PDB file of C-alpha atoms in Angstrom:
ATOM      1  CA  UNK A   1       0.000   0.000   0.000  1.00 70.00           C
ATOM      2  CA  UNK A   2       1.279   3.454  -0.859  1.00 73.00           C
ATOM      3  CA  UNK A   3       2.477   5.722   1.947  1.00 89.00           C
ATOM      4  CA  UNK A   4       0.345   8.749   2.791  1.00 94.00           C
ATOM      5  CA  UNK A   5       1.247  12.075   4.384  1.00 95.00           C
ATOM      6  CA  UNK A   6      -1.280  14.191   6.269  1.00 96.00           C
ATOM      7  CA  UNK A   7      -0.991  17.287   8.449  1.00 97.00           C
ATOM      8  CA  UNK A   8      -0.918  16.434  12.131  1.00 96.00           C
ATOM      9  CA  UNK A   9      -3.741  18.770  13.077  1.00 97.00           C
ATOM     10  CA  UNK A  10      -6.169  21.331  11.693  1.00 98.00           C
ATOM     11  CA  UNK A  11      -8.840  23.648  13.022  1.00 98.00           C
ATOM     12  CA  UNK A  12     -12.019  24.682  11.232  1.00 97.00           C
ATOM     13  CA  UNK A  13     -14.806  27.042  12.248  1.00 98.00           C
ATOM     14  CA  UNK A  14     -18.208  25.489  12.751  1.00 97.00           C
ATOM     15  CA  UNK A  15     -20.368  25.849   9.637  1.00 97.00           C
ATOM     16  CA  UNK A  16     -17.413  26.307   7.319  1.00 97.00           C
ATOM     17  CA  UNK A  17     -16.030  23.761   4.894  1.00 98.00           C
ATOM     18  CA  UNK A  18     -13.219  21.619   6.285  1.00 98.00           C
ATOM     19  CA  UNK A  19     -10.608  20.684   3.690  1.00 98.00           C
ATOM     20  CA  UNK A  20      -8.268  17.887   4.709  1.00 98.00           C
ATOM     21  CA  UNK A  21      -5.317  17.223   2.397  1.00 98.00           C
ATOM     22  CA  UNK A  22      -3.485  13.960   1.823  1.00 97.00           C
ATOM     23  CA  UNK A  23      -0.355  13.326  -0.214  1.00 96.00           C
ATOM     24  CA  UNK A  24       0.168   9.911  -1.780  1.00 95.00           C
ATOM     25  CA  UNK A  25       2.816  10.527  -4.409  1.00 94.00           C
ATOM     26  CA  UNK A  26       3.725   6.829  -4.820  1.00 92.00           C
ATOM     27  CA  UNK A  27       0.173   5.657  -5.485  1.00 93.00           C
ATOM     28  CA  UNK A  28      -0.186   2.898  -8.069  1.00 90.00           C
ATOM     29  CA  UNK A  29      -2.767   2.767 -10.809  1.00 88.00           C
ATOM     30  CA  UNK A  30      -4.874   0.122  -9.069  1.00 86.00           C
ATOM     31  CA  UNK A  31      -4.857   1.708  -5.609  1.00 89.00           C
ATOM     32  CA  UNK A  32      -7.903   3.399  -4.161  1.00 91.00           C
ATOM     33  CA  UNK A  33      -7.939   6.352  -1.782  1.00 94.00           C
ATOM     34  CA  UNK A  34     -10.056   5.737   1.330  1.00 94.00           C
ATOM     35  CA  UNK A  35     -10.955   8.087   4.138  1.00 96.00           C
ATOM     36  CA  UNK A  36     -11.961   6.971   7.606  1.00 97.00           C
ATOM     37  CA  UNK A  37     -12.395   8.930  10.778  1.00 97.00           C
ATOM     38  CA  UNK A  38     -12.253   8.066  14.458  1.00 97.00           C
ATOM     39  CA  UNK A  39     -14.178  10.098  16.956  1.00 96.00           C
ATOM     40  CA  UNK A  40     -12.515   9.898  20.348  1.00 91.00           C
ATOM     41  CA  UNK A  41     -11.876   6.181  21.081  1.00 88.00           C
ATOM     42  CA  UNK A  42     -14.872   5.052  19.023  1.00 95.00           C
ATOM     43  CA  UNK A  43     -14.534   2.556  16.179  1.00 96.00           C
ATOM     44  CA  UNK A  44     -13.192   3.979  12.919  1.00 96.00           C
ATOM     45  CA  UNK A  45     -15.937   5.081  10.587  1.00 96.00           C
ATOM     46  CA  UNK A  46     -15.800   4.864   6.809  1.00 95.00           C
ATOM     47  CA  UNK A  47     -16.345   8.189   5.031  1.00 96.00           C
ATOM     48  CA  UNK A  48     -15.669   7.829   1.336  1.00 95.00           C
ATOM     49  CA  UNK A  49     -13.344   6.289  -1.255  1.00 93.00           C
ATOM     50  CA  UNK A  50     -12.311   6.934  -4.847  1.00 93.00           C
ATOM     51  CA  UNK A  51     -10.013   5.770  -7.617  1.00 92.00           C
ATOM     52  CA  UNK A  52      -9.710   8.537 -10.202  1.00 91.00           C
ATOM     53  CA  UNK A  53     -12.864  10.596 -10.290  1.00 87.00           C
ATOM     54  CA  UNK A  54     -14.109  12.971  -7.661  1.00 94.00           C
ATOM     55  CA  UNK A  55     -16.693  11.408  -5.390  1.00 95.00           C
ATOM     56  CA  UNK A  56     -19.464  12.779  -3.204  1.00 97.00           C
ATOM     57  CA  UNK A  57     -21.765  11.162  -0.683  1.00 95.00           C
ATOM     58  CA  UNK A  58     -23.952  12.335   2.155  1.00 95.00           C
ATOM     59  CA  UNK A  59     -20.971  12.843   4.440  1.00 95.00           C
ATOM     60  CA  UNK A  60     -18.251  14.374   2.299  1.00 97.00           C
ATOM     61  CA  UNK A  61     -16.624  14.982  -1.058  1.00 98.00           C
ATOM     62  CA  UNK A  62     -13.334  13.547  -2.231  1.00 98.00           C
ATOM     63  CA  UNK A  63     -11.258  15.461  -4.740  1.00 98.00           C
ATOM     64  CA  UNK A  64      -8.407  13.517  -6.355  1.00 97.00           C
ATOM     65  CA  UNK A  65      -5.866  15.379  -8.473  1.00 96.00           C
ATOM     66  CA  UNK A  66      -5.471  14.367 -12.080  1.00 95.00           C
ATOM     67  CA  UNK A  67      -2.064  12.785 -11.433  1.00 95.00           C
ATOM     68  CA  UNK A  68      -3.578  11.037  -8.376  1.00 95.00           C
ATOM     69  CA  UNK A  69      -0.644  12.047  -6.187  1.00 95.00           C
ATOM     70  CA  UNK A  70      -2.801  13.906  -3.721  1.00 96.00           C
ATOM     71  CA  UNK A  71      -6.387  14.226  -2.615  1.00 97.00           C
ATOM     72  CA  UNK A  72      -8.593  16.403  -0.432  1.00 98.00           C
ATOM     73  CA  UNK A  73     -11.479  15.373   1.757  1.00 98.00           C
ATOM     74  CA  UNK A  74     -14.098  18.099   2.059  1.00 98.00           C
ATOM     75  CA  UNK A  75     -16.672  18.267   4.830  1.00 98.00           C
ATOM     76  CA  UNK A  76     -18.968  20.949   3.394  1.00 97.00           C
ATOM     77  CA  UNK A  77     -20.514  22.335   6.566  1.00 95.00           C
ATOM     78  CA  UNK A  78     -18.494  21.205   9.547  1.00 97.00           C
ATOM     79  CA  UNK A  79     -20.237  20.664  12.870  1.00 97.00           C
ATOM     80  CA  UNK A  80     -18.845  20.052  16.339  1.00 97.00           C
ATOM     81  CA  UNK A  81     -19.570  16.350  15.851  1.00 96.00           C
ATOM     82  CA  UNK A  82     -17.018  16.276  13.038  1.00 98.00           C
ATOM     83  CA  UNK A  83     -14.188  16.739  15.538  1.00 98.00           C
ATOM     84  CA  UNK A  84     -12.165  13.561  15.051  1.00 98.00           C
ATOM     85  CA  UNK A  85      -8.950  12.059  13.703  1.00 97.00           C
ATOM     86  CA  UNK A  86      -9.205  11.624   9.928  1.00 98.00           C
ATOM     87  CA  UNK A  87      -7.210   8.916   8.206  1.00 96.00           C
ATOM     88  CA  UNK A  88      -6.291   8.809   4.536  1.00 96.00           C
ATOM     89  CA  UNK A  89      -5.528   5.239   3.430  1.00 94.00           C
ATOM     90  CA  UNK A  90      -4.322   4.097   0.033  1.00 92.00           C
ATOM     91  CA  UNK A  91      -4.699   0.456  -0.883  1.00 87.00           C
ATOM     92  CA  UNK A  92      -5.415  -1.838  -3.805  1.00 81.00           C
ATOM     93  CA  UNK A  93      -8.102  -4.467  -4.037  1.00 72.00           C
ATOM     94  CA  UNK A  94      -6.919  -7.485  -2.087  1.00 68.00           C
ATOM     95  CA  UNK A  95      -7.338 -10.230  -4.684  1.00 63.00           C
ATOM     96  CA  UNK A  96      -8.871 -12.542  -2.067  1.00 67.00           C
ATOM     97  CA  UNK A  97      -6.256 -11.675   0.535  1.00 76.00           C
ATOM     98  CA  UNK A  98      -6.127  -9.925   3.868  1.00 84.00           C
ATOM     99  CA  UNK A  99      -8.194  -6.751   3.914  1.00 82.00           C
ATOM    100  CA  UNK A 100      -6.035  -5.144   6.594  1.00 86.00           C
ATOM    101  CA  UNK A 101      -6.279  -1.373   6.752  1.00 88.00           C
ATOM    102  CA  UNK A 102      -3.057   0.437   7.598  1.00 88.00           C
ATOM    103  CA  UNK A 103      -3.921   3.520   9.618  1.00 90.00           C
ATOM    104  CA  UNK A 104      -1.234   6.175   9.817  1.00 88.00           C
ATOM    105  CA  UNK A 105      -1.240   9.012  12.322  1.00 89.00           C
ATOM    106  CA  UNK A 106      -4.030  10.896  10.557  1.00 95.00           C
ATOM    107  CA  UNK A 107      -5.109  14.509  10.937  1.00 97.00           C
ATOM    108  CA  UNK A 108      -6.721  15.630  14.161  1.00 97.00           C
ATOM    109  CA  UNK A 109      -9.507  17.972  13.050  1.00 98.00           C
ATOM    110  CA  UNK A 110     -10.967  20.288  15.663  1.00 98.00           C
ATOM    111  CA  UNK A 111     -14.142  22.184  14.872  1.00 98.00           C
ATOM    112  CA  UNK A 112     -14.217  25.520  16.658  1.00 97.00           C
ATOM    113  CA  UNK A 113     -17.606  26.881  17.802  1.00 96.00           C
TER     114      UNK A 113
ATOM    115  CA  UNK B   1     -29.401  -1.347  11.078  1.00 88.00           C
ATOM    116  CA  UNK B   2     -26.080  -2.646   9.769  1.00 88.00           C
ATOM    117  CA  UNK B   3     -23.700  -2.946  12.649  1.00 95.00           C
ATOM    118  CA  UNK B   4     -20.819  -4.687  14.349  1.00 97.00           C
ATOM    119  CA  UNK B   5     -21.293  -5.285  18.056  1.00 98.00           C
ATOM    120  CA  UNK B   6     -18.697  -6.090  20.691  1.00 98.00           C
ATOM    121  CA  UNK B   7     -19.047  -7.275  24.245  1.00 98.00           C
ATOM    122  CA  UNK B   8     -18.047  -6.334  26.798  1.00 98.00           C
ATOM    123  CA  UNK B   9     -17.346  -2.683  26.104  1.00 97.00           C
ATOM    124  CA  UNK B  10     -15.171  -2.358  29.206  1.00 98.00           C
ATOM    125  CA  UNK B  11     -13.350  -5.041  31.122  1.00 97.00           C
ATOM    126  CA  UNK B  12     -10.906  -5.013  33.994  1.00 97.00           C
ATOM    127  CA  UNK B  13      -9.329  -8.360  34.759  1.00 96.00           C
ATOM    128  CA  UNK B  14      -6.293  -9.908  36.402  1.00 97.00           C
ATOM    129  CA  UNK B  15      -3.265 -11.560  34.892  1.00 97.00           C
ATOM    130  CA  UNK B  16      -3.877 -15.118  33.795  1.00 97.00           C
ATOM    131  CA  UNK B  17      -7.657 -15.167  33.958  1.00 97.00           C
ATOM    132  CA  UNK B  18      -8.992 -16.360  30.616  1.00 97.00           C
ATOM    133  CA  UNK B  19     -11.390 -14.046  28.858  1.00 98.00           C
ATOM    134  CA  UNK B  20     -13.316 -13.784  25.620  1.00 98.00           C
ATOM    135  CA  UNK B  21     -14.352 -10.660  23.769  1.00 98.00           C
ATOM    136  CA  UNK B  22     -17.254 -11.324  21.442  1.00 98.00           C
ATOM    137  CA  UNK B  23     -17.799  -9.744  18.048  1.00 98.00           C
ATOM    138  CA  UNK B  24     -20.923 -10.122  15.955  1.00 98.00           C
ATOM    139  CA  UNK B  25     -22.034  -8.599  12.647  1.00 98.00           C
ATOM    140  CA  UNK B  26     -25.470  -8.625  11.038  1.00 96.00           C
ATOM    141  CA  UNK B  27     -24.428  -7.910   7.443  1.00 93.00           C
ATOM    142  CA  UNK B  28     -23.585 -11.460   6.301  1.00 93.00           C
ATOM    143  CA  UNK B  29     -19.982 -10.385   5.774  1.00 92.00           C
ATOM    144  CA  UNK B  30     -17.378 -13.017   4.961  1.00 91.00           C
ATOM    145  CA  UNK B  31     -14.349 -11.066   6.175  1.00 92.00           C
ATOM    146  CA  UNK B  32     -13.794 -10.205   9.840  1.00 95.00           C
ATOM    147  CA  UNK B  33     -10.784  -8.880  11.669  1.00 96.00           C
ATOM    148  CA  UNK B  34      -9.480  -7.831  15.082  1.00 98.00           C
ATOM    149  CA  UNK B  35      -7.296  -4.787  15.777  1.00 97.00           C
ATOM    150  CA  UNK B  36      -5.779  -3.345  18.890  1.00 97.00           C
ATOM    151  CA  UNK B  37      -5.082   0.343  19.331  1.00 96.00           C
ATOM    152  CA  UNK B  38      -2.372   1.682  21.585  1.00 95.00           C
ATOM    153  CA  UNK B  39      -1.136   5.264  22.019  1.00 91.00           C
ATOM    154  CA  UNK B  40       1.634   6.060  19.581  1.00 88.00           C
ATOM    155  CA  UNK B  41       1.282   2.703  17.787  1.00 89.00           C
ATOM    156  CA  UNK B  42      -1.987   3.200  15.948  1.00 88.00           C
ATOM    157  CA  UNK B  43      -4.229   0.293  14.999  1.00 92.00           C
ATOM    158  CA  UNK B  44      -2.520  -3.038  14.551  1.00 95.00           C
ATOM    159  CA  UNK B  45      -4.177  -6.137  13.194  1.00 95.00           C
ATOM    160  CA  UNK B  46      -4.270  -9.182  15.477  1.00 98.00           C
ATOM    161  CA  UNK B  47      -6.109 -11.847  13.493  1.00 97.00           C
ATOM    162  CA  UNK B  48      -8.418 -11.985  10.530  1.00 95.00           C
ATOM    163  CA  UNK B  49     -10.867 -14.433   8.982  1.00 94.00           C
ATOM    164  CA  UNK B  50     -11.754 -14.787   5.335  1.00 90.00           C
ATOM    165  CA  UNK B  51     -14.793 -16.968   6.050  1.00 91.00           C
ATOM    166  CA  UNK B  52     -16.128 -19.652   8.397  1.00 95.00           C
ATOM    167  CA  UNK B  53     -13.311 -21.880   9.678  1.00 96.00           C
ATOM    168  CA  UNK B  54     -10.699 -19.777   7.812  1.00 94.00           C
ATOM    169  CA  UNK B  55      -8.510 -17.650  10.093  1.00 96.00           C
ATOM    170  CA  UNK B  56      -4.988 -16.294   9.903  1.00 95.00           C
ATOM    171  CA  UNK B  57      -2.534 -14.235  11.897  1.00 96.00           C
ATOM    172  CA  UNK B  58      -2.213 -10.509  11.537  1.00 95.00           C
ATOM    173  CA  UNK B  59       0.705  -8.407  12.694  1.00 94.00           C
ATOM    174  CA  UNK B  60       0.470  -8.967  16.447  1.00 97.00           C
ATOM    175  CA  UNK B  61      -1.129 -12.395  17.104  1.00 98.00           C
ATOM    176  CA  UNK B  62       0.949 -13.462  20.115  1.00 97.00           C
ATOM    177  CA  UNK B  63      -1.177 -14.138  23.187  1.00 97.00           C
ATOM    178  CA  UNK B  64      -4.454 -14.241  21.294  1.00 98.00           C
ATOM    179  CA  UNK B  65      -6.672 -16.884  19.745  1.00 98.00           C
ATOM    180  CA  UNK B  66      -9.728 -16.599  17.526  1.00 98.00           C
ATOM    181  CA  UNK B  67     -12.382 -18.874  16.137  1.00 97.00           C
ATOM    182  CA  UNK B  68     -14.921 -18.568  13.329  1.00 98.00           C
ATOM    183  CA  UNK B  69     -17.553 -21.248  13.707  1.00 98.00           C
ATOM    184  CA  UNK B  70     -20.387 -19.089  12.438  1.00 97.00           C
ATOM    185  CA  UNK B  71     -20.320 -16.431   9.795  1.00 96.00           C
ATOM    186  CA  UNK B  72     -21.647 -13.697  12.062  1.00 97.00           C
ATOM    187  CA  UNK B  73     -19.362 -14.247  15.073  1.00 98.00           C
ATOM    188  CA  UNK B  74     -15.628 -13.833  15.512  1.00 98.00           C
ATOM    189  CA  UNK B  75     -14.619 -14.017  19.186  1.00 98.00           C
ATOM    190  CA  UNK B  76     -11.191 -12.959  20.438  1.00 98.00           C
ATOM    191  CA  UNK B  77      -9.799 -15.183  23.175  1.00 98.00           C
ATOM    192  CA  UNK B  78      -7.077 -14.279  25.642  1.00 98.00           C
ATOM    193  CA  UNK B  79      -6.222 -17.538  27.393  1.00 96.00           C
ATOM    194  CA  UNK B  80      -3.758 -16.027  29.838  1.00 97.00           C
ATOM    195  CA  UNK B  81      -3.989 -12.242  29.687  1.00 98.00           C
ATOM    196  CA  UNK B  82      -0.980 -10.163  30.651  1.00 98.00           C
ATOM    197  CA  UNK B  83      -0.655  -6.436  31.416  1.00 97.00           C
ATOM    198  CA  UNK B  84       0.856  -5.760  27.963  1.00 97.00           C
ATOM    199  CA  UNK B  85      -2.500  -6.745  26.469  1.00 98.00           C
ATOM    200  CA  UNK B  86      -4.125  -3.749  28.099  1.00 98.00           C
ATOM    201  CA  UNK B  87      -5.487  -1.947  25.067  1.00 98.00           C
ATOM    202  CA  UNK B  88      -8.497  -0.781  23.077  1.00 98.00           C
ATOM    203  CA  UNK B  89      -9.750  -3.540  20.807  1.00 98.00           C
ATOM    204  CA  UNK B  90     -11.800  -3.202  17.639  1.00 98.00           C
ATOM    205  CA  UNK B  91     -13.538  -5.786  15.519  1.00 98.00           C
ATOM    206  CA  UNK B  92     -14.206  -5.069  11.844  1.00 96.00           C
ATOM    207  CA  UNK B  93     -16.057  -6.751   8.998  1.00 95.00           C
ATOM    208  CA  UNK B  94     -16.554  -6.370   5.264  1.00 90.00           C
ATOM    209  CA  UNK B  95     -17.882  -8.187   2.232  1.00 83.00           C
ATOM    210  CA  UNK B  96     -16.037 -10.913   0.369  1.00 70.00           C
ATOM    211  CA  UNK B  97     -12.405 -10.003  -0.215  1.00 63.00           C
ATOM    212  CA  UNK B  98     -11.199  -9.855  -3.754  1.00 62.00           C
ATOM    213  CA  UNK B  99     -14.338  -8.515  -5.341  1.00 63.00           C
ATOM    214  CA  UNK B 100     -13.749  -6.360  -8.394  1.00 60.00           C
ATOM    215  CA  UNK B 101     -14.790  -3.203  -6.613  1.00 66.00           C
ATOM    216  CA  UNK B 102     -13.705  -1.306  -3.542  1.00 68.00           C
ATOM    217  CA  UNK B 103     -15.808  -1.365  -0.402  1.00 78.00           C
ATOM    218  CA  UNK B 104     -15.899  -0.148   3.152  1.00 87.00           C
ATOM    219  CA  UNK B 105     -15.137  -1.879   6.377  1.00 91.00           C
ATOM    220  CA  UNK B 106     -17.411  -1.620   9.359  1.00 94.00           C
ATOM    221  CA  UNK B 107     -15.914  -1.329  12.819  1.00 97.00           C
ATOM    222  CA  UNK B 108     -17.371  -2.173  16.182  1.00 98.00           C
ATOM    223  CA  UNK B 109     -17.553   0.337  19.042  1.00 97.00           C
ATOM    224  CA  UNK B 110     -14.466  -1.000  20.778  1.00 98.00           C
ATOM    225  CA  UNK B 111     -13.633  -2.923  23.948  1.00 98.00           C
ATOM    226  CA  UNK B 112     -11.389  -1.268  26.476  1.00 98.00           C
ATOM    227  CA  UNK B 113      -9.466  -3.967  28.306  1.00 98.00           C
ATOM    228  CA  UNK B 114      -7.326  -3.458  31.380  1.00 98.00           C
ATOM    229  CA  UNK B 115      -5.211  -6.325  32.705  1.00 98.00           C
ATOM    230  CA  UNK B 116      -3.734  -5.807  36.164  1.00 97.00           C
TER     231      UNK B 116
END
């Protein structure tokens, strides 16, 4: 799985868009970008994933650059409940192998009232 | 509601007293996995299971056992717990590995274990 680099921490005002960057310059053509978050000591929660195209769901949007070397997770209207550690994970389909997720240190996002 | 449940959520025990942490999912998932989370070390995989009666070691299997007799359940067994197994444990599940599309994993709420 490709290595990812994320800022250690970020703050965002409540109601504003939170933009969380992730660098994955060694990503391979068959590797997906996943985002998970972990709210204080709770189980990690899936947010979104993408391969090449930008993706949007009810929680967030994922913008992947054309060269796929970086991506940005966007929470459009951040609330206090979005305060969490956000993990960017890059991995390929397992081909019937172990589906282990490798969580790095992530970005600690704090939403400011 | 699709979910992964774990029991107990909190447990304080003594060294050497066998314990089992249960994990159950209601999504008919083939793949299940156990992680432990420790400060500064992140989440590390303990064991995983590709399907019923198919289990394998993860990165930190020492001191743990698992079983997969039913598709929905994947208990984690500590036969002789030691203080270095004090940790936050998470169970996870997902659909059949190796499908030709990406998918999410579902995590349980966690079990905080303290071994004294």
